[in-house]
Coordinates of C-alpha atoms in Angstrom, one line a residue:
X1 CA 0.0 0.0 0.0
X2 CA 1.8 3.3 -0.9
X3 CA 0.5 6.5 1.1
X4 CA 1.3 10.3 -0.2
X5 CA 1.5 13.5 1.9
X6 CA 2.6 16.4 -0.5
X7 CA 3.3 19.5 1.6
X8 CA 3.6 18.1 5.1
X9 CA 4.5 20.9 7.6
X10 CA 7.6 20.5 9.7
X11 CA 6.9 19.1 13.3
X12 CA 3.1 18.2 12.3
X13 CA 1.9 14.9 12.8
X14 CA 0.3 13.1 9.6
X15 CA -1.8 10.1 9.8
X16 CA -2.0 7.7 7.2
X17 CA -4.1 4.7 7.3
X18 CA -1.9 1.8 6.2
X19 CA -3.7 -2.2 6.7
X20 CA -1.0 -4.0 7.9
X21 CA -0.7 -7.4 9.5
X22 CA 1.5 -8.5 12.7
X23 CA 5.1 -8.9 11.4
X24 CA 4.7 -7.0 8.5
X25 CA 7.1 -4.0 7.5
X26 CA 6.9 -0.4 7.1
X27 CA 9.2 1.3 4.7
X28 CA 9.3 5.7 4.6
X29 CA 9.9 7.5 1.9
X30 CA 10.2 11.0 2.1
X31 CA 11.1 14.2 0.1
X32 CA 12.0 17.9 1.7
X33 CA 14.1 19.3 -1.1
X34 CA 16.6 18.6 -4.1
X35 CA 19.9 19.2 -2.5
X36 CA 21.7 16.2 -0.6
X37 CA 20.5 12.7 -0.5
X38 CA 20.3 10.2 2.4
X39 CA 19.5 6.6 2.9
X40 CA 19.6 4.3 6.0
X41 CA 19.1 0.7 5.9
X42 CA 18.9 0.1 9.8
X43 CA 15.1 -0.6 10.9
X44 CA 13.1 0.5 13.6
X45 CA 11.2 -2.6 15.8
X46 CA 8.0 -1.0 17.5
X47 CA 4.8 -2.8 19.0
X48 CA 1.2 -1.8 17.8
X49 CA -1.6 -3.2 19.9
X50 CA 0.4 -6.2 20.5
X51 CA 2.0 -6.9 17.2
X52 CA 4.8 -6.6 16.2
X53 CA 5.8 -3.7 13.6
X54 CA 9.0 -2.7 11.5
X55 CA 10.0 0.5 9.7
X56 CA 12.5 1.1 7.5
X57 CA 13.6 4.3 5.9
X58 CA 14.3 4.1 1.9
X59 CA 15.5 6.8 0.0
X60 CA 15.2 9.6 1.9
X61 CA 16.1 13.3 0.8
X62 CA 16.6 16.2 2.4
X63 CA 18.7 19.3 3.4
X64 CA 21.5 18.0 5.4
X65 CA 23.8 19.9 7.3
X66 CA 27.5 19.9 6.0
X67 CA 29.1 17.6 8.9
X68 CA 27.3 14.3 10.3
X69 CA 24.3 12.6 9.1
X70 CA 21.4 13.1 11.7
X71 CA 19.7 10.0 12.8
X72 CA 16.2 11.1 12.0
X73 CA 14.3 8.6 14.0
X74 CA 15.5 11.0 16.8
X75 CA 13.2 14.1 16.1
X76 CA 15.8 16.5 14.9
X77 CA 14.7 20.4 14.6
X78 CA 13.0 21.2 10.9
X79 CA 13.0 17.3 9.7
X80 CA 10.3 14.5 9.8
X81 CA 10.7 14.5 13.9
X82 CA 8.3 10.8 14.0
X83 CA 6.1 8.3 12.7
X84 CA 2.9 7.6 14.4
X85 CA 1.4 3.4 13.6
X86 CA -1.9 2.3 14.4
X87 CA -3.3 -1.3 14.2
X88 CA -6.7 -1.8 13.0
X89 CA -8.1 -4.6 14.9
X90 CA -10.4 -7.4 13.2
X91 CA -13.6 -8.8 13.8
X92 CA -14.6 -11.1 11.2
X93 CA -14.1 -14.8 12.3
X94 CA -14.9 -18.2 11.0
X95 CA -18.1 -19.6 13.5
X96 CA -18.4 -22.7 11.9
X97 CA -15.8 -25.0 9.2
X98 CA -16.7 -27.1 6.6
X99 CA -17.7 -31.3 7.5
X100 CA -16.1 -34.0 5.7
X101 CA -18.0 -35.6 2.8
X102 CA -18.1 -39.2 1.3
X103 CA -20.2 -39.5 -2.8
X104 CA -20.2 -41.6 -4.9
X105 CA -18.4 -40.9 -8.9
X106 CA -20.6 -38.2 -10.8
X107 CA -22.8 -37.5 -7.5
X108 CA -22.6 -33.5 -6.0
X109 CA -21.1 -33.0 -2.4
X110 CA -22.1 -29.6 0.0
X111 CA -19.4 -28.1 2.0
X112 CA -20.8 -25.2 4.0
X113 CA -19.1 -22.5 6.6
X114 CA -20.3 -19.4 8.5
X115 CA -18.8 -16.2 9.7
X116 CA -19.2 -13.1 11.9
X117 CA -18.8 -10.0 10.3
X118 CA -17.8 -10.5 7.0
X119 CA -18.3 -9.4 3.4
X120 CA -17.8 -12.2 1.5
X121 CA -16.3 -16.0 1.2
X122 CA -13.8 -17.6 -1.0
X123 CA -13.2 -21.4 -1.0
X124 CA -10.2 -22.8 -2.2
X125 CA -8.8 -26.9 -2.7
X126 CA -6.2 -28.6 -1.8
X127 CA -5.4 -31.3 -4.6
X128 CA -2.0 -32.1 -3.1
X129 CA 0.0 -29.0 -3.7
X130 CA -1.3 -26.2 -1.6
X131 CA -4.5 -24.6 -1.4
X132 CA -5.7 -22.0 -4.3
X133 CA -8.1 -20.5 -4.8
X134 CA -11.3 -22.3 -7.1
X135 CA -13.5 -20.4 -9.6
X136 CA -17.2 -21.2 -10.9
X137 CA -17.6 -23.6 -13.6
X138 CA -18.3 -27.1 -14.7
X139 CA -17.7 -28.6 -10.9
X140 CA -17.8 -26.1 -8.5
X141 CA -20.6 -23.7 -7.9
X142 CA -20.8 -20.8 -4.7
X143 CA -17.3 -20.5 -4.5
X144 CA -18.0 -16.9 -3.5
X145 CA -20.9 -18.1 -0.8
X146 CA -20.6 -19.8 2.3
X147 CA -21.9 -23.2 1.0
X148 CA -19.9 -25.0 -2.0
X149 CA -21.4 -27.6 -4.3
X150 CA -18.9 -29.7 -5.8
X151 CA -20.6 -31.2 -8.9
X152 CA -20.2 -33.9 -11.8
X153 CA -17.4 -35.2 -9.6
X154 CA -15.0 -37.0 -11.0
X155 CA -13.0 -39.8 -9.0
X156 CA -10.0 -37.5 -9.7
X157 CA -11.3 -35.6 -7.1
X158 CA -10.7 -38.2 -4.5
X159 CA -8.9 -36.8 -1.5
X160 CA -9.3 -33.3 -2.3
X161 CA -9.2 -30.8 0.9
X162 CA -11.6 -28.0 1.4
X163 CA -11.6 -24.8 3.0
X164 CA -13.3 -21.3 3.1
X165 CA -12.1 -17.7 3.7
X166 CA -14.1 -15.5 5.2
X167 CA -13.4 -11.6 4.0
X168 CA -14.3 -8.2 5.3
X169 CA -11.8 -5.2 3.6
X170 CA -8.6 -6.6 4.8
X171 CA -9.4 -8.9 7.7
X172 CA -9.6 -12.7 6.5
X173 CA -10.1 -16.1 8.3
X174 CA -9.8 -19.0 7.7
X175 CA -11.8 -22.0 8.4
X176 CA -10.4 -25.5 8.9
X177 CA -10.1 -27.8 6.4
X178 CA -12.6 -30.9 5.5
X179 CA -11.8 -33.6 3.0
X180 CA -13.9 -35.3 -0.1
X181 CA -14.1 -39.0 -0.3
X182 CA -15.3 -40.0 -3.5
X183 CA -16.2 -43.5 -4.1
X184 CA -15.5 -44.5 -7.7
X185 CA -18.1 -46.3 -10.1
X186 CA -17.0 -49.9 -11.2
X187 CA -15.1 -49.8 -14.9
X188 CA -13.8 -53.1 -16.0
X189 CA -11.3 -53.9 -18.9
X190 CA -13.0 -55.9 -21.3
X191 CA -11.8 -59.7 -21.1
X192 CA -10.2 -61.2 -24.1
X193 CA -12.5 -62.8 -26.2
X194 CA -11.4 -66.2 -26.5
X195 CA -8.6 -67.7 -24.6
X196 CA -6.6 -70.9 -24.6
X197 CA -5.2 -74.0 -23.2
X198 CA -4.3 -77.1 -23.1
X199 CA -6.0 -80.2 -20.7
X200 CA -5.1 -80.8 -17.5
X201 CA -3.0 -77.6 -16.9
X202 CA -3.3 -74.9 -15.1
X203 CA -5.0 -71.9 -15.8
X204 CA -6.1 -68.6 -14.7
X205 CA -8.5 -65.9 -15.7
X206 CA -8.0 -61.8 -14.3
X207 CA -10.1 -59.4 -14.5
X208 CA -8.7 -55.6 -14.2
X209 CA -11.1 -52.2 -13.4
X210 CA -10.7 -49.3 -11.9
X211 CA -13.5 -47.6 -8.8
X212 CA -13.8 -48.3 -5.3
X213 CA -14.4 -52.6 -5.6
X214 CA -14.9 -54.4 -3.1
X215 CA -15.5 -58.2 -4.3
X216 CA -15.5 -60.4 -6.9
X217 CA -17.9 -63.7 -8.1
X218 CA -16.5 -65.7 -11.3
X219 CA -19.2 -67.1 -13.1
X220 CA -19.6 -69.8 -16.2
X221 CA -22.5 -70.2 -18.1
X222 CA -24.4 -73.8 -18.3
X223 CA -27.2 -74.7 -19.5
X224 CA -29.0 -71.1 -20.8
X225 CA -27.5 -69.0 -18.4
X226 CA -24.6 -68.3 -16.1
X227 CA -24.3 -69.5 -12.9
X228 CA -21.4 -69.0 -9.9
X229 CA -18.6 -70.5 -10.3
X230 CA -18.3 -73.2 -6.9
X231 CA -15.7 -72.6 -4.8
X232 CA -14.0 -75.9 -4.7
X233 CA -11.6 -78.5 -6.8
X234 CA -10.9 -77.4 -9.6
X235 CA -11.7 -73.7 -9.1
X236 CA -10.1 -71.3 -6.9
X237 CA -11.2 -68.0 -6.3
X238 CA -8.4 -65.2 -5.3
X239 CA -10.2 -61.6 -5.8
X240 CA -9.8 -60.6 -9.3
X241 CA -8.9 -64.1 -10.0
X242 CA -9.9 -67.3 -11.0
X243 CA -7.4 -70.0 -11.3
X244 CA -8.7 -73.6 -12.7
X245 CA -6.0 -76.3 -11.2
X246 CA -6.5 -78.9 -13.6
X247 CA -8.4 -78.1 -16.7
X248 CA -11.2 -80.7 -17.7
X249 CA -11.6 -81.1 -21.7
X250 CA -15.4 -81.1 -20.9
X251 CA -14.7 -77.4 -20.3
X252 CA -13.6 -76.3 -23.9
X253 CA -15.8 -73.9 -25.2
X254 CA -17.4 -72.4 -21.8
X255 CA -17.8 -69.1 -21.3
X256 CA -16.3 -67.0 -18.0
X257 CA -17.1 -63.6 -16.7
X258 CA -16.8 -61.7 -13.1
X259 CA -19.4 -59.8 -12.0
X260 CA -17.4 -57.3 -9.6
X261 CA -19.4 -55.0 -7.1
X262 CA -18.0 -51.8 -5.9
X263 CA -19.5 -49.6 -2.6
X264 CA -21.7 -47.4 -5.3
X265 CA -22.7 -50.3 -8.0
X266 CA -21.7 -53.4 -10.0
X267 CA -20.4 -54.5 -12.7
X268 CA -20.2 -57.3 -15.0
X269 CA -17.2 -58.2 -17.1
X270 CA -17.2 -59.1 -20.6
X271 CA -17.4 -63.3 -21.8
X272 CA -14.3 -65.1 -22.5
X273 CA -14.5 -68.4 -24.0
X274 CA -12.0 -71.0 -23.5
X275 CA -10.7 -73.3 -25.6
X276 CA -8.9 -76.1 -24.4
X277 CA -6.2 -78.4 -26.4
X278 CA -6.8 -81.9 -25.7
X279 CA -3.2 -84.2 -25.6
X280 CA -3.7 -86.3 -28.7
X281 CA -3.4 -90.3 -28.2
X282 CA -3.4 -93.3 -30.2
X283 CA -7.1 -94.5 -30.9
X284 CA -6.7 -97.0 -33.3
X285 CA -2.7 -98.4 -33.3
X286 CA -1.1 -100.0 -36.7
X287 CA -2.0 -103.0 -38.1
X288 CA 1.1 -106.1 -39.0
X289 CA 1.3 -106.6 -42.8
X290 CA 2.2 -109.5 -44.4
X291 CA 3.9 -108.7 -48.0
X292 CA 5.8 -110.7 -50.9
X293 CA 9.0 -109.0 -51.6
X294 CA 9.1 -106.0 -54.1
X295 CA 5.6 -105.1 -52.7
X296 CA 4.7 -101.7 -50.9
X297 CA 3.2 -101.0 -48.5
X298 CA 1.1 -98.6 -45.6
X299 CA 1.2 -98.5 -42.2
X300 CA -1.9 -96.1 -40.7
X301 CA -2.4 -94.6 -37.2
X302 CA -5.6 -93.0 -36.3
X303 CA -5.0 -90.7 -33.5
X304 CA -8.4 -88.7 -31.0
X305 CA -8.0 -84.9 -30.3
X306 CA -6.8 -81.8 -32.4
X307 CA -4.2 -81.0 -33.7
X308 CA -2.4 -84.3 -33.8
X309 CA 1.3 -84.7 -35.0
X310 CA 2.8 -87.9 -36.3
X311 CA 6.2 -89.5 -36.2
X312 CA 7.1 -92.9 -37.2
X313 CA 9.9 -95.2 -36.1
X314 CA 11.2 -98.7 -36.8
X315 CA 13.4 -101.0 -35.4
X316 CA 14.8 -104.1 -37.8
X317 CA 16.2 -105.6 -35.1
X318 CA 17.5 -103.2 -32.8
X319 CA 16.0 -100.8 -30.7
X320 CA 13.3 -98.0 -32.2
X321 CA 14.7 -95.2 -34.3
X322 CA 13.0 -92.4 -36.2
X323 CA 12.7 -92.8 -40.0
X324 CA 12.9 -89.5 -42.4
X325 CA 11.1 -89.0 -45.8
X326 CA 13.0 -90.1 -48.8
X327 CA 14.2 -93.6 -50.7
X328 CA 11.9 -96.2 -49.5
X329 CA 9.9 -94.2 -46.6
X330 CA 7.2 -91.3 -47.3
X331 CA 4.7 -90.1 -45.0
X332 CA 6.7 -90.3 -41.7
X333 CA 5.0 -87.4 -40.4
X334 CA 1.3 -88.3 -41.1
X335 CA -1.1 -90.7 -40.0
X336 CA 0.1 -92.9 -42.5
X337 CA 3.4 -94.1 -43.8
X338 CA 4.1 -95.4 -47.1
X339 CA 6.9 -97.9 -47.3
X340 CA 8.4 -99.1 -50.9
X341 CA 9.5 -102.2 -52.2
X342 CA 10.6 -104.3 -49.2
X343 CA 12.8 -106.8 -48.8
X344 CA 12.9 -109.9 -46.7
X345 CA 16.0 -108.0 -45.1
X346 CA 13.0 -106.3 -43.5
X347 CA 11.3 -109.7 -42.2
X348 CA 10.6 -108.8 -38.7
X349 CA 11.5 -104.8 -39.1
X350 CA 8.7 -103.2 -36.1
X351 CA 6.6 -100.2 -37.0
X352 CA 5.3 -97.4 -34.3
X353 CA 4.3 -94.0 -34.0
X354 CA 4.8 -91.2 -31.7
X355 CA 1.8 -89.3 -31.5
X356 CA 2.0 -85.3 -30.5
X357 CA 0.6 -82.1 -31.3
X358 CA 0.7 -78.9 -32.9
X359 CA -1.6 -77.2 -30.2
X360 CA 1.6 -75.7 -28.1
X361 CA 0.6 -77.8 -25.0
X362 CA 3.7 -80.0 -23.9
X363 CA 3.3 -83.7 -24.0
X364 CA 6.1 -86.5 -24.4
X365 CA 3.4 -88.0 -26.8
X366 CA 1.8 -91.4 -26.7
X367 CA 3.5 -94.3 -28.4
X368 CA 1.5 -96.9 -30.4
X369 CA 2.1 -100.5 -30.1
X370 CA 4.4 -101.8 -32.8
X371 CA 2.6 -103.1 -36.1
X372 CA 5.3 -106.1 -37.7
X373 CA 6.2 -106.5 -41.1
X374 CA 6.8 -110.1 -42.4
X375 CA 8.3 -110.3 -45.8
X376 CA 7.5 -114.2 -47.4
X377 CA 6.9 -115.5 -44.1
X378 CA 7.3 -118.9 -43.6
X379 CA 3.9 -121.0 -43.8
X380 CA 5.3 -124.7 -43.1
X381 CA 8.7 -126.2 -42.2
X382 CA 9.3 -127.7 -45.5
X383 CA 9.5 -124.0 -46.9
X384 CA 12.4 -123.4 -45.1
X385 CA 15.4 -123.3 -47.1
X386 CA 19.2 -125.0 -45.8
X387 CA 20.1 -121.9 -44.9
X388 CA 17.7 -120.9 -42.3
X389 CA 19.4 -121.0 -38.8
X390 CA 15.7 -121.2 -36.6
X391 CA 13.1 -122.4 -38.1
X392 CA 9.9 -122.4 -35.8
X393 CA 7.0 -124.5 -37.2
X394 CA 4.0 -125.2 -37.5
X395 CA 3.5 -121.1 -37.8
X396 CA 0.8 -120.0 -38.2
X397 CA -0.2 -122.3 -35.0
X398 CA -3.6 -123.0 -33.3
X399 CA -2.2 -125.3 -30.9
X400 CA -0.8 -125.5 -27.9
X401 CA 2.5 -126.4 -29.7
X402 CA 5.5 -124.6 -31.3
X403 CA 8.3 -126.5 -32.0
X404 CA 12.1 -124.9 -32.6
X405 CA 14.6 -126.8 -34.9
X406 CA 18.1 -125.2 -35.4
X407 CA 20.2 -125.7 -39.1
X408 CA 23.8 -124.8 -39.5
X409 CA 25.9 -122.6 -37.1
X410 CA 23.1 -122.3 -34.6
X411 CA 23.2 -126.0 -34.1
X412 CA 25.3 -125.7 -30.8
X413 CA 25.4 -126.3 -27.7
X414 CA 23.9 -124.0 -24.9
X415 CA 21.6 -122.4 -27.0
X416 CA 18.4 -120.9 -25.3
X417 CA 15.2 -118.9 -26.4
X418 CA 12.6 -116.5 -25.7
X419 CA 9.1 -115.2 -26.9
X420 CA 8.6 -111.6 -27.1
X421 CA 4.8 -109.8 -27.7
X422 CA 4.3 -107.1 -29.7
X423 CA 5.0 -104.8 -26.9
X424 CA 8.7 -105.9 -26.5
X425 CA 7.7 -107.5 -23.6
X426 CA 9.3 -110.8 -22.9
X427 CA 6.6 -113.4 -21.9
X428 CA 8.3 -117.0 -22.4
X429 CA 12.1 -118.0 -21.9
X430 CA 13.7 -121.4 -22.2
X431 CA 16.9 -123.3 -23.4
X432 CA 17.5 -125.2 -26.5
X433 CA 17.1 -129.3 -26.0
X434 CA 19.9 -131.3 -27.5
X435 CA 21.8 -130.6 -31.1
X436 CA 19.8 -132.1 -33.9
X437 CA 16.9 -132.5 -31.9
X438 CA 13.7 -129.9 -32.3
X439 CA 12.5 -127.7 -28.6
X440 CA 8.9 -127.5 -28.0
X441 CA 7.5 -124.2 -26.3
X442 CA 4.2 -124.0 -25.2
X443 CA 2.5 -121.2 -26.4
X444 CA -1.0 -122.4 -25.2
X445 CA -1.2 -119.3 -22.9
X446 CA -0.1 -117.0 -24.7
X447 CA -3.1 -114.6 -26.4
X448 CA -3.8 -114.7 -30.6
X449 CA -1.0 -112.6 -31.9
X450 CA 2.7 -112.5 -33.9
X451 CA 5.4 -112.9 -31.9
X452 CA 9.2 -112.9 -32.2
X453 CA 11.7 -115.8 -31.1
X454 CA 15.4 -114.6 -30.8
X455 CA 17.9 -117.2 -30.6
X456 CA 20.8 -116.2 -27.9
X457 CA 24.2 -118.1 -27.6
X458 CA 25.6 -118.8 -23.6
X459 CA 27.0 -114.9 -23.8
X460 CA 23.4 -114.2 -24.6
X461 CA 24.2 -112.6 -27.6
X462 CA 21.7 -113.3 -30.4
X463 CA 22.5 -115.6 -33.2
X464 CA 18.9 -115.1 -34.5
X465 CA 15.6 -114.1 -34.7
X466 CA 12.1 -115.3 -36.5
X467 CA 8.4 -114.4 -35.5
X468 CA 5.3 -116.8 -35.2
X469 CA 1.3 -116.1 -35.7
X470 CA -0.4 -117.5 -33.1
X471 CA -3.9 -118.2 -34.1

């Protein structure tokens, strides 16, 4: 506030009214002629109706004598001899503050005040920086009035702090502060529309949302409508979500939302269906074949589920191995495997297949049973060349009776046998009888089916192999 006095008269007191608050300083200026110039820096402390005032010279002119500055705080003859301060003393006051308020998202909230002795209000928010001052317009209205409606809130406004000044010319107060709690509405991020995967794993389903929530119901639709999820094996609810332990392949293609409610409403999620991958297995294994040499021939696998990958093996006569497309194989990674031209090098030779998938679920894959491939099998013992070192007769057999006769090198002593199913599983074990002499094995337990004979020395090395059909 600046204050002029032209023409003041030596030794007169002037009065100007200056508002001032306690702590405030007072800085004089003052003019009494064009010759000289003076300035002071100290200050002057005084008490005005109990608070506390400084002045402070600035700038001061005036006719100065030719030796020594005068210190014209100290009433010198023909200068400004004093300044006289008075403290106006307030009345208007705060009688009542605002009350804290709780709404709901897009609701209005009331914040109200009183005062003695006052002209008029001003409220003003705290949105985590400092209070300042808050103007009419899309949220706020009486911002000049004792009562403020807050309006259209948004959840934004959560945590805001209130408070109103009450005004009269310079006197202000200030009421306490009141904060706004503002529960937000339920808004959920849409679920994907289909998810995925695979049986028997684990899986889990989250829903996300902003607003003030409070709890959360999974539910899957059956039968025309959605129902709650239950709250046992192989569900387990955890808030915002659902984890299934052990997914069924009964559940592919079932629908999931949550329906979340919040302290104002609720809401309901979007659907997500699930698809789940089923671990392909063997349904229908490969069948033996029985071929003249030079034929070809097909093995087939027929496999249950989606997505079903193939690989073949063979082992002719050592242990399984896989094959790859080209010369006399095709097909090794399909259902069904072409195989040209064989040769009775491949009498005996096991087929299998490995069964996976394509779905991105892990699995070691299931294994078929072996299918065999006999190349001009041997129908009675007088088909049996010289050469033969086993020959197993009668074969095919439909009695209880296989008999074992050995030509050539394998005519020695210490010579034993066994029976192997299609499995690789050995289910009959014996030794040779005498040289010269045939071995009977009874097979009259032993399910319809081919089987394999391998012929082992003492080392238990094998010397050879032949299959039988038993009828």
């Amino acid at each position: 506030t600046l204050a002029l006095i032209y023409n003041a008269t030596n030794g007169v007191i002037q009065t100007v009214n200056i508002p001032i608050t306690a702590g405030q300083k007072i800085a004089i200026l003052g003019t009494a002629g064009t010759v000289n110039s003076y300035g002071d820096p100290t200050t002057v402390t005084s008490s005005i109706s109990g608070h506390n005032v400084t002045l402070k010279r600035m700038g001061y002119q005036g006719n100065m004598p030719s030796s020594g500055i005068p210190n014209y705080w100290t009433e010198p003859s023909g200068y400004i001899s004093r300044v006289e301060m008075y403290y106006e003393t307030c009345h208007t006051a705060i009688t009542s503050s605002p009350n804290p308020v709780t709404i709901c998202e897009n609701q209005q909230a009331k914040f109200n005040a009183s005062a003695t002795d006052v002209s008029t209000y001003q409220w003003q928010v705290d949105e985590g920086s400092g209070f300042a001052d808050i103007s009419n317009g899309a949220n706020y209205e009486g911002v000049t009035t004792n009562s403020l409606t807050v309006k259209n809130t948004p959840f934004s406004f959560n945590g805001n702090k209130y408070r109103c000044l009450a005004m009269k010319s310079t006197c202000i107060d200030t009421s306490l502060d009141a904060q706004l709690t503002v529960n937000g509405l339920v808004h959920l991020d849409p679920l994907p529309v289909k998810d995925t995967t695979c049986v028997h794993a684990s899986k889990d389903l989250e829903v996300k949302g902003t607003g003030s929530l409070v709890s959360y119901k999974w539910q899957v639709y059956v039968n025309g409508g959605f129902i709650d999820v239950p709250n046992q094996y192989p569900y387990v609810q955890s808030g915002n979500k659902l984890t299934i332990s052990d997914v069924l392949d009964t559940l592919d293609g079932s629908q999931f939302r949550c329906v979340v409610t919040g302290i104002c409403d609720v809401g309901t999620s979007t659907n997500l269906t699930l698809t789940v991958n089923s671990i392909p297995t063997v349904a229908i294994p490969p069948k033996d074949v029985q071929a003249k040499q030079g034929e070809n021939i097909v093995f087939s696998v027929q496999a249950s589920g989606k997505y079903a990958t193939y690989r073949w093996q063979v082992a002719g006569p050592d242990t399984f191995a896989f094959i790859n497309d080209g010369g006399i194989y095709s097909g090794v990674k399909t259902n069904i495997l072409h195989v040209l031209g064989v040769s009775h090098v491949q009498d005996g030779f096991r087929f299998r297949c490995i069964v996976g998938t394509s779905s991105g679920c892990i699995t070691a894959g299931d294994t078929s049973e072996f299918a065999m491939l006999s190349v001009a099998p041997a129908t009675s013992v007088n088909s049996i060349g010289g050469d033969e070192l086993m020959v197993l007769y009668p074969n095919p057999t439909g009695s209880s009776e296989l008999y074992i006769r050995l030509n050539g090198a394998a005519n020695t002593a210490n010579m034993k046998y066994k029976v192997i199913d299609k499995t690789g599983r050995t289910v009959l074990v014996g030794n040779i009888e005498n040289q010269g002499s045939r071995t009977g094995v009874d097979v009259s337990r032993l399910p319809a089916g081919i089987y394999m004979v391998e012929l082992l020395d003492e080392g238990n090395q094998q010397v050879a192999r032949s299959r039988f059909t038993k009828l």
